[in-house]
Amino acid sequence: MTAAVCIVALVENTAAGPDVLAEHGLSFWLDSSDGRVLFDTGQGRVLFTNALKLGVHLEHTDAIVLSHGHYDHTGGLGDALRSSLRPPVFAHRDAFLPRYVRQGDGSFRSVGMPFWTEQALADHTRQYVRVEGPRDVVGPFRVTGPVPRECEFETDGGGFFLDQAGRRGDPLNDDQALFFEADGGLVVVLGCAHSGVVNTLRYVRRLGGDKPIRAVLGGMHLHSVSQERLERTVAAFRELGVVELWPAHCTGPVAWARLRREFGQACHPCPVGTIVEFKTP
């Protein structure tokens, strides 16, 4: 029997069909014969419902990975933990910091991990795994840990802070990605890529023995970047050997359209209900 990894989009800003629900956020289910991972949990309002509709058994979760500490990726952690057998949770320690974003009117809004998520983590998990660097999760799945910021044209975009007065900028050091090896190269799953999507893919390629990037799924945080940065990002994707893309969440419609123009049918929508399978070595 051929080994494979199946990825299901459980939470995303859009939904495919009337039977599943959308919310601003992201969550992927990754299923292999050697282990199952829940990557991010959305805000928490639709995760459990969508999992039931899509036939995903959260009670079989072997590990939960949090890409970073924002509410739209961590709010469903309580439901995920209560629905499963207390799996370990992999996250950077900064994921638990208070976080704020500056809004258009100059005010600040909390975007950090909800208090009920932190409480659920204390009450319903056997193990919190503090991620400080690259490490194995379960089966074929690995996480990057903090991503080096080396790409000269990428920034986190600013606007994020560690205090409600906007005095302390948030470097988002907790940002990480998940990856695994598939036939034809590496598959990378992103939360928001606050470290920069090119930084992230270059780092994954380095960690993966310089294999090409077979596919990228998730949020690329390109929704408000300049046209110049977008073009340089597209060129970097080509340089990295990217074959297929499932841009989602914070990628943005302009960036999605540009990637679709560049990659054609190999750039796919990624609403809730998307199911992708990759054969693995």
PDB file of C-alpha atoms in Angstrom:
ATOM      1  CA  MET A   1       0.000   0.000   0.000  1.00  0.00           C
ATOM      2  CA  THR A   2       1.320   3.453  -0.960  1.00  0.00           C
ATOM      3  CA  ALA A   3       1.999   5.768   1.973  1.00  0.00           C
ATOM      4  CA  ALA A   4       0.293   9.158   1.845  1.00  0.00           C
ATOM      5  CA  VAL A   5      -0.609  12.238   3.844  1.00  0.00           C
ATOM      6  CA  CYS A   6      -4.135  13.597   3.578  1.00  0.00           C
ATOM      7  CA  ILE A   7      -4.715  17.266   4.433  1.00  0.00           C
ATOM      8  CA  VAL A   8      -8.186  18.663   5.163  1.00  0.00           C
ATOM      9  CA  ALA A   9      -8.980  22.369   5.548  1.00  0.00           C
ATOM     10  CA  LEU A  10     -11.169  22.557   8.670  1.00  0.00           C
ATOM     11  CA  VAL A  11     -11.201  26.334   9.198  1.00  0.00           C
ATOM     12  CA  GLU A  12     -10.680  29.083   6.642  1.00  0.00           C
ATOM     13  CA  ASN A  13     -12.171  32.457   5.712  1.00  0.00           C
ATOM     14  CA  THR A  14     -14.261  30.808   2.983  1.00  0.00           C
ATOM     15  CA  ALA A  15     -16.216  27.562   2.717  1.00  0.00           C
ATOM     16  CA  ALA A  16     -16.863  25.116  -0.126  1.00  0.00           C
ATOM     17  CA  GLY A  17     -20.572  24.363  -0.104  1.00  0.00           C
ATOM     18  CA  PRO A  18     -23.471  24.814   2.304  1.00  0.00           C
ATOM     19  CA  ASP A  19     -22.605  21.981   4.692  1.00  0.00           C
ATOM     20  CA  VAL A  20     -19.505  23.590   6.213  1.00  0.00           C
ATOM     21  CA  LEU A  21     -18.972  26.951   7.876  1.00  0.00           C
ATOM     22  CA  ALA A  22     -16.388  29.695   7.327  1.00  0.00           C
ATOM     23  CA  GLU A  23     -14.764  32.018   9.847  1.00  0.00           C
ATOM     24  CA  HIS A  24     -11.736  34.282   9.790  1.00  0.00           C
ATOM     25  CA  GLY A  25      -9.009  31.864  10.826  1.00  0.00           C
ATOM     26  CA  LEU A  26      -7.226  28.695   9.849  1.00  0.00           C
ATOM     27  CA  SER A  27      -6.978  25.041  10.780  1.00  0.00           C
ATOM     28  CA  PHE A  28      -5.726  21.989   8.905  1.00  0.00           C
ATOM     29  CA  TRP A  29      -6.027  18.285   9.700  1.00  0.00           C
ATOM     30  CA  LEU A  30      -3.044  16.182   8.584  1.00  0.00           C
ATOM     31  CA  ASP A  31      -3.560  12.430   8.517  1.00  0.00           C
ATOM     32  CA  SER A  32      -0.906   9.803   7.910  1.00  0.00           C
ATOM     33  CA  SER A  33      -0.603   6.125   8.800  1.00  0.00           C
ATOM     34  CA  ASP A  34       2.060   7.121  11.364  1.00  0.00           C
ATOM     35  CA  GLY A  35       0.234   9.944  13.094  1.00  0.00           C
ATOM     36  CA  ARG A  36      -2.393  12.677  12.894  1.00  0.00           C
ATOM     37  CA  VAL A  37      -1.811  16.361  13.549  1.00  0.00           C
ATOM     38  CA  LEU A  38      -4.210  19.248  14.060  1.00  0.00           C
ATOM     39  CA  PHE A  39      -2.427  22.362  12.803  1.00  0.00           C
ATOM     40  CA  ASP A  40      -4.031  25.469  14.327  1.00  0.00           C
ATOM     41  CA  THR A  41      -7.631  25.589  15.514  1.00  0.00           C
ATOM     42  CA  GLY A  42      -9.294  28.724  14.108  1.00  0.00           C
ATOM     43  CA  GLN A  43     -11.299  30.991  16.421  1.00  0.00           C
ATOM     44  CA  GLY A  44     -13.238  28.059  17.832  1.00  0.00           C
ATOM     45  CA  ARG A  45     -16.756  28.659  16.519  1.00  0.00           C
ATOM     46  CA  VAL A  46     -16.711  26.222  13.577  1.00  0.00           C
ATOM     47  CA  LEU A  47     -13.875  23.731  14.138  1.00  0.00           C
ATOM     48  CA  PHE A  48     -15.906  20.995  15.809  1.00  0.00           C
ATOM     49  CA  THR A  49     -18.892  21.349  13.454  1.00  0.00           C
ATOM     50  CA  ASN A  50     -16.736  21.264  10.335  1.00  0.00           C
ATOM     51  CA  ALA A  51     -14.762  18.280  11.592  1.00  0.00           C
ATOM     52  CA  LEU A  52     -18.002  16.326  12.062  1.00  0.00           C
ATOM     53  CA  LYS A  53     -19.291  17.310   8.610  1.00  0.00           C
ATOM     54  CA  LEU A  54     -15.996  16.376   6.944  1.00  0.00           C
ATOM     55  CA  GLY A  55     -15.585  13.051   8.732  1.00  0.00           C
ATOM     56  CA  VAL A  56     -12.499  14.143  10.673  1.00  0.00           C
ATOM     57  CA  HIS A  57     -12.208  12.375  14.017  1.00  0.00           C
ATOM     58  CA  LEU A  58     -10.569  14.888  16.346  1.00  0.00           C
ATOM     59  CA  GLU A  59     -10.520  12.238  19.071  1.00  0.00           C
ATOM     60  CA  HIS A  60      -7.737  10.551  17.078  1.00  0.00           C
ATOM     61  CA  THR A  61      -5.442  13.608  17.236  1.00  0.00           C
ATOM     62  CA  ASP A  62      -1.874  12.606  18.125  1.00  0.00           C
ATOM     63  CA  ALA A  63      -0.489  16.153  18.358  1.00  0.00           C
ATOM     64  CA  ILE A  64      -1.622  19.758  18.043  1.00  0.00           C
ATOM     65  CA  VAL A  65       0.673  22.373  16.493  1.00  0.00           C
ATOM     66  CA  LEU A  66       0.068  26.103  16.951  1.00  0.00           C
ATOM     67  CA  SER A  67       1.700  28.189  14.239  1.00  0.00           C
ATOM     68  CA  HIS A  68       1.568  31.287  16.470  1.00  0.00           C
ATOM     69  CA  GLY A  69      -0.499  32.793  19.256  1.00  0.00           C
ATOM     70  CA  HIS A  70      -3.134  34.873  17.469  1.00  0.00           C
ATOM     71  CA  TYR A  71      -6.782  34.284  18.397  1.00  0.00           C
ATOM     72  CA  ASP A  72      -7.835  33.134  14.916  1.00  0.00           C
ATOM     73  CA  HIS A  73      -5.387  30.212  15.120  1.00  0.00           C
ATOM     74  CA  THR A  74      -5.742  29.257  18.784  1.00  0.00           C
ATOM     75  CA  GLY A  75      -9.356  29.941  19.799  1.00  0.00           C
ATOM     76  CA  GLY A  76     -10.517  26.383  19.085  1.00  0.00           C
ATOM     77  CA  LEU A  77      -7.827  24.699  21.160  1.00  0.00           C
ATOM     78  CA  GLY A  78     -10.221  23.988  24.035  1.00  0.00           C
ATOM     79  CA  ASP A  79     -12.673  22.121  21.796  1.00  0.00           C
ATOM     80  CA  ALA A  80      -9.814  20.247  20.158  1.00  0.00           C
ATOM     81  CA  LEU A  81      -8.385  19.119  23.494  1.00  0.00           C
ATOM     82  CA  ARG A  82     -11.758  18.161  24.960  1.00  0.00           C
ATOM     83  CA  SER A  83     -12.537  16.146  21.820  1.00  0.00           C
ATOM     84  CA  SER A  84      -9.308  14.151  21.937  1.00  0.00           C
ATOM     85  CA  LEU A  85      -7.151  12.124  24.303  1.00  0.00           C
ATOM     86  CA  ARG A  86      -5.162  15.066  25.696  1.00  0.00           C
ATOM     87  CA  PRO A  87      -2.508  15.161  22.949  1.00  0.00           C
ATOM     88  CA  PRO A  88       0.702  17.185  23.331  1.00  0.00           C
ATOM     89  CA  VAL A  89       0.560  20.780  22.127  1.00  0.00           C
ATOM     90  CA  PHE A  90       3.593  22.123  20.231  1.00  0.00           C
ATOM     91  CA  ALA A  91       4.073  25.894  20.431  1.00  0.00           C
ATOM     92  CA  HIS A  92       6.697  28.549  21.031  1.00  0.00           C
ATOM     93  CA  ARG A  93       6.569  30.167  24.474  1.00  0.00           C
ATOM     94  CA  ASP A  94       5.796  33.595  22.958  1.00  0.00           C
ATOM     95  CA  ALA A  95       2.486  32.220  21.665  1.00  0.00           C
ATOM     96  CA  PHE A  96       1.064  32.973  25.120  1.00  0.00           C
ATOM     97  CA  LEU A  97       1.998  36.655  25.235  1.00  0.00           C
ATOM     98  CA  PRO A  98      -0.700  39.364  25.133  1.00  0.00           C
ATOM     99  CA  ARG A  99      -0.909  40.684  21.553  1.00  0.00           C
ATOM    100  CA  TYR A 100      -2.509  43.763  20.021  1.00  0.00           C
ATOM    101  CA  VAL A 101      -3.002  45.189  16.547  1.00  0.00           C
ATOM    102  CA  ARG A 102      -3.359  48.842  15.597  1.00  0.00           C
ATOM    103  CA  GLN A 103      -6.638  49.461  13.792  1.00  0.00           C
ATOM    104  CA  GLY A 104      -7.372  51.996  11.078  1.00  0.00           C
ATOM    105  CA  ASP A 105      -8.709  54.565  13.550  1.00  0.00           C
ATOM    106  CA  GLY A 106      -5.533  54.332  15.672  1.00  0.00           C
ATOM    107  CA  SER A 107      -7.099  52.276  18.458  1.00  0.00           C
ATOM    108  CA  PHE A 108      -5.746  48.913  19.558  1.00  0.00           C
ATOM    109  CA  ARG A 109      -7.520  45.561  19.557  1.00  0.00           C
ATOM    110  CA  SER A 110      -6.475  42.404  21.371  1.00  0.00           C
ATOM    111  CA  VAL A 111      -5.536  39.619  18.949  1.00  0.00           C
ATOM    112  CA  GLY A 112      -3.771  37.283  21.365  1.00  0.00           C
ATOM    113  CA  MET A 113      -4.666  33.825  22.550  1.00  0.00           C
ATOM    114  CA  PRO A 114      -8.057  33.884  24.332  1.00  0.00           C
ATOM    115  CA  PHE A 115      -7.974  33.277  28.075  1.00  0.00           C
ATOM    116  CA  TRP A 116     -10.166  30.179  27.690  1.00  0.00           C
ATOM    117  CA  THR A 117      -7.561  28.667  25.390  1.00  0.00           C
ATOM    118  CA  GLU A 118      -4.833  29.073  28.000  1.00  0.00           C
ATOM    119  CA  GLN A 119      -7.168  27.598  30.609  1.00  0.00           C
ATOM    120  CA  ALA A 120      -7.975  24.625  28.379  1.00  0.00           C
ATOM    121  CA  LEU A 121      -4.280  24.048  27.826  1.00  0.00           C
ATOM    122  CA  ALA A 122      -3.739  23.929  31.591  1.00  0.00           C
ATOM    123  CA  ASP A 123      -6.740  21.668  32.196  1.00  0.00           C
ATOM    124  CA  HIS A 124      -6.839  19.286  29.242  1.00  0.00           C
ATOM    125  CA  THR A 125      -3.386  18.493  27.916  1.00  0.00           C
ATOM    126  CA  ARG A 126      -0.852  16.045  29.241  1.00  0.00           C
ATOM    127  CA  GLN A 127       2.100  17.885  27.756  1.00  0.00           C
ATOM    128  CA  TYR A 128       2.969  21.315  26.418  1.00  0.00           C
ATOM    129  CA  VAL A 129       6.010  20.980  24.153  1.00  0.00           C
ATOM    130  CA  ARG A 130       7.933  24.248  24.031  1.00  0.00           C
ATOM    131  CA  VAL A 131       9.311  24.635  20.530  1.00  0.00           C
ATOM    132  CA  GLU A 132      12.579  26.543  20.380  1.00  0.00           C
ATOM    133  CA  GLY A 133      13.928  25.133  17.127  1.00  0.00           C
ATOM    134  CA  PRO A 134      13.262  22.524  14.445  1.00  0.00           C
ATOM    135  CA  ARG A 135      11.863  19.303  15.858  1.00  0.00           C
ATOM    136  CA  ASP A 136       9.869  16.198  14.996  1.00  0.00           C
ATOM    137  CA  VAL A 137       6.190  16.160  15.947  1.00  0.00           C
ATOM    138  CA  VAL A 138       4.773  12.737  15.065  1.00  0.00           C
ATOM    139  CA  GLY A 139       5.136  10.439  12.058  1.00  0.00           C
ATOM    140  CA  PRO A 140       6.494  12.346   9.046  1.00  0.00           C
ATOM    141  CA  PHE A 141       5.634  15.789  10.422  1.00  0.00           C
ATOM    142  CA  ARG A 142       8.163  18.353  11.622  1.00  0.00           C
ATOM    143  CA  VAL A 143       7.979  21.975  12.758  1.00  0.00           C
ATOM    144  CA  THR A 144      10.480  24.698  11.958  1.00  0.00           C
ATOM    145  CA  GLY A 145      10.413  26.545  15.257  1.00  0.00           C
ATOM    146  CA  PRO A 146      11.322  30.249  14.908  1.00  0.00           C
ATOM    147  CA  VAL A 147      12.182  31.166  11.326  1.00  0.00           C
ATOM    148  CA  PRO A 148      15.340  33.202  10.571  1.00  0.00           C
ATOM    149  CA  ARG A 149      14.521  36.581   8.994  1.00  0.00           C
ATOM    150  CA  GLU A 150      17.052  36.792   6.175  1.00  0.00           C
ATOM    151  CA  CYS A 151      15.129  37.823   3.059  1.00  0.00           C
ATOM    152  CA  GLU A 152      15.929  41.453   2.303  1.00  0.00           C
ATOM    153  CA  PHE A 153      12.476  42.350   0.926  1.00  0.00           C
ATOM    154  CA  GLU A 154      10.317  40.738   3.617  1.00  0.00           C
ATOM    155  CA  THR A 155       9.091  42.354   6.834  1.00  0.00           C
ATOM    156  CA  ASP A 156       6.309  41.397   9.236  1.00  0.00           C
ATOM    157  CA  GLY A 157       4.369  44.424   8.044  1.00  0.00           C
ATOM    158  CA  GLY A 158       4.301  46.154  11.423  1.00  0.00           C
ATOM    159  CA  GLY A 159       1.112  47.028  13.225  1.00  0.00           C
ATOM    160  CA  PHE A 160       1.450  44.298  15.863  1.00  0.00           C
ATOM    161  CA  PHE A 161       2.285  45.144  19.465  1.00  0.00           C
ATOM    162  CA  LEU A 162       2.864  43.556  22.854  1.00  0.00           C
ATOM    163  CA  ASP A 163       1.138  46.355  24.771  1.00  0.00           C
ATOM    164  CA  GLN A 164      -2.135  48.202  24.349  1.00  0.00           C
ATOM    165  CA  ALA A 165      -0.395  51.567  24.045  1.00  0.00           C
ATOM    166  CA  GLY A 166       1.599  50.522  20.981  1.00  0.00           C
ATOM    167  CA  ARG A 167       4.996  51.166  22.545  1.00  0.00           C
ATOM    168  CA  ARG A 168       6.441  47.660  22.191  1.00  0.00           C
ATOM    169  CA  GLY A 169       6.411  46.163  18.733  1.00  0.00           C
ATOM    170  CA  ASP A 170       5.661  42.459  18.452  1.00  0.00           C
ATOM    171  CA  PRO A 171       8.361  40.635  16.460  1.00  0.00           C
ATOM    172  CA  LEU A 172       6.120  37.524  16.290  1.00  0.00           C
ATOM    173  CA  ASN A 173       8.997  35.249  17.239  1.00  0.00           C
ATOM    174  CA  ASP A 174       6.533  32.413  17.816  1.00  0.00           C
ATOM    175  CA  ASP A 175       5.720  32.093  14.111  1.00  0.00           C
ATOM    176  CA  GLN A 176       6.487  28.607  12.781  1.00  0.00           C
ATOM    177  CA  ALA A 177       5.483  26.250   9.979  1.00  0.00           C
ATOM    178  CA  LEU A 178       4.952  22.516   9.648  1.00  0.00           C
ATOM    179  CA  PHE A 179       6.454  20.431   6.864  1.00  0.00           C
ATOM    180  CA  PHE A 180       6.956  16.880   5.641  1.00  0.00           C
ATOM    181  CA  GLU A 181       8.579  15.078   2.738  1.00  0.00           C
ATOM    182  CA  ALA A 182       6.376  13.910  -0.119  1.00  0.00           C
ATOM    183  CA  ASP A 183       7.095  12.436  -3.531  1.00  0.00           C
ATOM    184  CA  GLY A 184       8.648  15.255  -5.525  1.00  0.00           C
ATOM    185  CA  GLY A 185       9.776  17.384  -2.614  1.00  0.00           C
ATOM    186  CA  LEU A 186       8.678  19.077   0.602  1.00  0.00           C
ATOM    187  CA  VAL A 187       5.144  20.079   1.544  1.00  0.00           C
ATOM    188  CA  VAL A 188       4.875  23.168   3.762  1.00  0.00           C
ATOM    189  CA  VAL A 189       1.843  24.128   5.856  1.00  0.00           C
ATOM    190  CA  LEU A 190       1.696  27.763   6.970  1.00  0.00           C
ATOM    191  CA  GLY A 191      -0.366  29.559   9.599  1.00  0.00           C
ATOM    192  CA  CYS A 192       0.259  33.193   8.619  1.00  0.00           C
ATOM    193  CA  ALA A 193       3.968  33.199   7.689  1.00  0.00           C
ATOM    194  CA  HIS A 194       4.540  36.330   9.761  1.00  0.00           C
ATOM    195  CA  SER A 195       8.274  35.627   9.422  1.00  0.00           C
ATOM    196  CA  GLY A 196       7.856  36.042   5.664  1.00  0.00           C
ATOM    197  CA  VAL A 197       6.741  33.295   3.332  1.00  0.00           C
ATOM    198  CA  VAL A 198      10.037  33.316   1.418  1.00  0.00           C
ATOM    199  CA  ASN A 199      12.043  33.229   4.660  1.00  0.00           C
ATOM    200  CA  THR A 200       9.929  30.280   5.743  1.00  0.00           C
ATOM    201  CA  LEU A 201      10.241  28.303   2.512  1.00  0.00           C
ATOM    202  CA  ARG A 202      13.990  28.889   2.288  1.00  0.00           C
ATOM    203  CA  TYR A 203      14.389  27.702   5.870  1.00  0.00           C
ATOM    204  CA  VAL A 204      12.263  24.613   5.282  1.00  0.00           C
ATOM    205  CA  ARG A 205      14.318  23.791   2.214  1.00  0.00           C
ATOM    206  CA  ARG A 206      17.502  24.093   4.277  1.00  0.00           C
ATOM    207  CA  LEU A 207      16.044  21.859   6.996  1.00  0.00           C
ATOM    208  CA  GLY A 208      14.831  19.385   4.397  1.00  0.00           C
ATOM    209  CA  GLY A 209      18.188  18.718   2.787  1.00  0.00           C
ATOM    210  CA  ASP A 210      17.757  21.284  -0.019  1.00  0.00           C
ATOM    211  CA  LYS A 211      14.901  19.349  -1.602  1.00  0.00           C
ATOM    212  CA  PRO A 212      12.538  21.447  -3.745  1.00  0.00           C
ATOM    213  CA  ILE A 213       9.284  22.779  -2.318  1.00  0.00           C
ATOM    214  CA  ARG A 214       6.620  20.485  -3.747  1.00  0.00           C
ATOM    215  CA  ALA A 215       3.603  22.354  -2.349  1.00  0.00           C
ATOM    216  CA  VAL A 216       2.617  25.190  -0.018  1.00  0.00           C
ATOM    217  CA  LEU A 217      -0.698  25.434   1.838  1.00  0.00           C
ATOM    218  CA  GLY A 218      -1.977  28.131   4.160  1.00  0.00           C
ATOM    219  CA  GLY A 219      -1.701  31.799   5.003  1.00  0.00           C
ATOM    220  CA  MET A 220       1.100  33.743   3.325  1.00  0.00           C
ATOM    221  CA  HIS A 221       0.395  37.213   4.800  1.00  0.00           C
ATOM    222  CA  LEU A 222       0.588  38.920   1.423  1.00  0.00           C
ATOM    223  CA  HIS A 223      -2.719  40.788   1.700  1.00  0.00           C
ATOM    224  CA  SER A 224      -1.206  44.274   1.958  1.00  0.00           C
ATOM    225  CA  VAL A 225       2.300  43.969   0.481  1.00  0.00           C
ATOM    226  CA  SER A 226       3.630  46.169  -2.285  1.00  0.00           C
ATOM    227  CA  GLN A 227       3.522  45.071  -5.904  1.00  0.00           C
ATOM    228  CA  GLU A 228       7.313  44.920  -5.901  1.00  0.00           C
ATOM    229  CA  ARG A 229       7.393  42.557  -2.939  1.00  0.00           C
ATOM    230  CA  LEU A 230       4.678  40.413  -4.499  1.00  0.00           C
ATOM    231  CA  GLU A 231       6.638  40.078  -7.742  1.00  0.00           C
ATOM    232  CA  ARG A 232       9.814  39.190  -5.867  1.00  0.00           C
ATOM    233  CA  THR A 233       7.867  36.626  -3.864  1.00  0.00           C
ATOM    234  CA  VAL A 234       6.571  35.000  -7.053  1.00  0.00           C
ATOM    235  CA  ALA A 235      10.119  34.883  -8.448  1.00  0.00           C
ATOM    236  CA  ALA A 236      11.367  33.297  -5.214  1.00  0.00           C
ATOM    237  CA  PHE A 237       8.648  30.628  -5.410  1.00  0.00           C
ATOM    238  CA  ARG A 238       9.915  29.695  -8.860  1.00  0.00           C
ATOM    239  CA  GLU A 239      13.502  29.642  -7.614  1.00  0.00           C
ATOM    240  CA  LEU A 240      12.507  27.332  -4.751  1.00  0.00           C
ATOM    241  CA  GLY A 241      10.876  24.860  -7.134  1.00  0.00           C
ATOM    242  CA  VAL A 242       7.319  25.348  -5.885  1.00  0.00           C
ATOM    243  CA  VAL A 243       4.984  23.169  -7.944  1.00  0.00           C
ATOM    244  CA  GLU A 244       1.557  23.682  -6.372  1.00  0.00           C
ATOM    245  CA  LEU A 245      -0.039  26.232  -4.072  1.00  0.00           C
ATOM    246  CA  TRP A 246      -3.130  26.383  -1.887  1.00  0.00           C
ATOM    247  CA  PRO A 247      -3.019  30.039  -0.679  1.00  0.00           C
ATOM    248  CA  ALA A 248      -5.445  30.711   2.164  1.00  0.00           C
ATOM    249  CA  HIS A 249      -6.560  32.999   4.993  1.00  0.00           C
ATOM    250  CA  CYS A 250      -4.303  36.094   5.062  1.00  0.00           C
ATOM    251  CA  THR A 251      -2.819  35.692   1.571  1.00  0.00           C
ATOM    252  CA  GLY A 252      -5.280  38.216   0.154  1.00  0.00           C
ATOM    253  CA  PRO A 253      -7.196  38.359  -3.144  1.00  0.00           C
ATOM    254  CA  VAL A 254      -4.634  40.422  -5.067  1.00  0.00           C
ATOM    255  CA  ALA A 255      -1.801  38.046  -4.185  1.00  0.00           C
ATOM    256  CA  TRP A 256      -4.019  35.030  -4.888  1.00  0.00           C
ATOM    257  CA  ALA A 257      -4.851  36.377  -8.343  1.00  0.00           C
ATOM    258  CA  ARG A 258      -1.176  37.048  -9.101  1.00  0.00           C
ATOM    259  CA  LEU A 259      -0.189  33.542  -7.995  1.00  0.00           C
ATOM    260  CA  ARG A 260      -2.998  32.057 -10.064  1.00  0.00           C
ATOM    261  CA  ARG A 261      -1.797  33.985 -13.106  1.00  0.00           C
ATOM    262  CA  GLU A 262       1.734  32.684 -12.565  1.00  0.00           C
ATOM    263  CA  PHE A 263       0.966  29.076 -11.648  1.00  0.00           C
ATOM    264  CA  GLY A 264      -2.331  28.571 -13.478  1.00  0.00           C
ATOM    265  CA  GLN A 265      -4.307  25.513 -12.415  1.00  0.00           C
ATOM    266  CA  ALA A 266      -1.504  24.589  -9.990  1.00  0.00           C
ATOM    267  CA  CYS A 267      -2.670  27.451  -7.739  1.00  0.00           C
ATOM    268  CA  HIS A 268      -5.785  26.201  -5.995  1.00  0.00           C
ATOM    269  CA  PRO A 269      -8.467  27.769  -3.792  1.00  0.00           C
ATOM    270  CA  CYS A 270      -8.356  26.486  -0.217  1.00  0.00           C
ATOM    271  CA  PRO A 271     -11.777  26.914   1.401  1.00  0.00           C
ATOM    272  CA  VAL A 272     -13.089  24.805   4.257  1.00  0.00           C
ATOM    273  CA  GLY A 273     -13.668  21.331   2.843  1.00  0.00           C
ATOM    274  CA  THR A 274     -10.551  21.285   0.662  1.00  0.00           C
ATOM    275  CA  ILE A 275      -8.951  17.826   0.727  1.00  0.00           C
ATOM    276  CA  VAL A 276      -5.462  17.250  -0.694  1.00  0.00           C
ATOM    277  CA  GLU A 277      -3.467  14.031  -0.682  1.00  0.00           C
ATOM    278  CA  PHE A 278       0.287  13.688  -1.135  1.00  0.00           C
ATOM    279  CA  LYS A 279       2.074  10.405  -1.684  1.00  0.00           C
ATOM    280  CA  THR A 280       5.085  10.039   0.591  1.00  0.00           C
ATOM    281  CA  PRO A 281       8.326   8.039   0.254  1.00  0.00           C
TER     282      PRO A 281
END
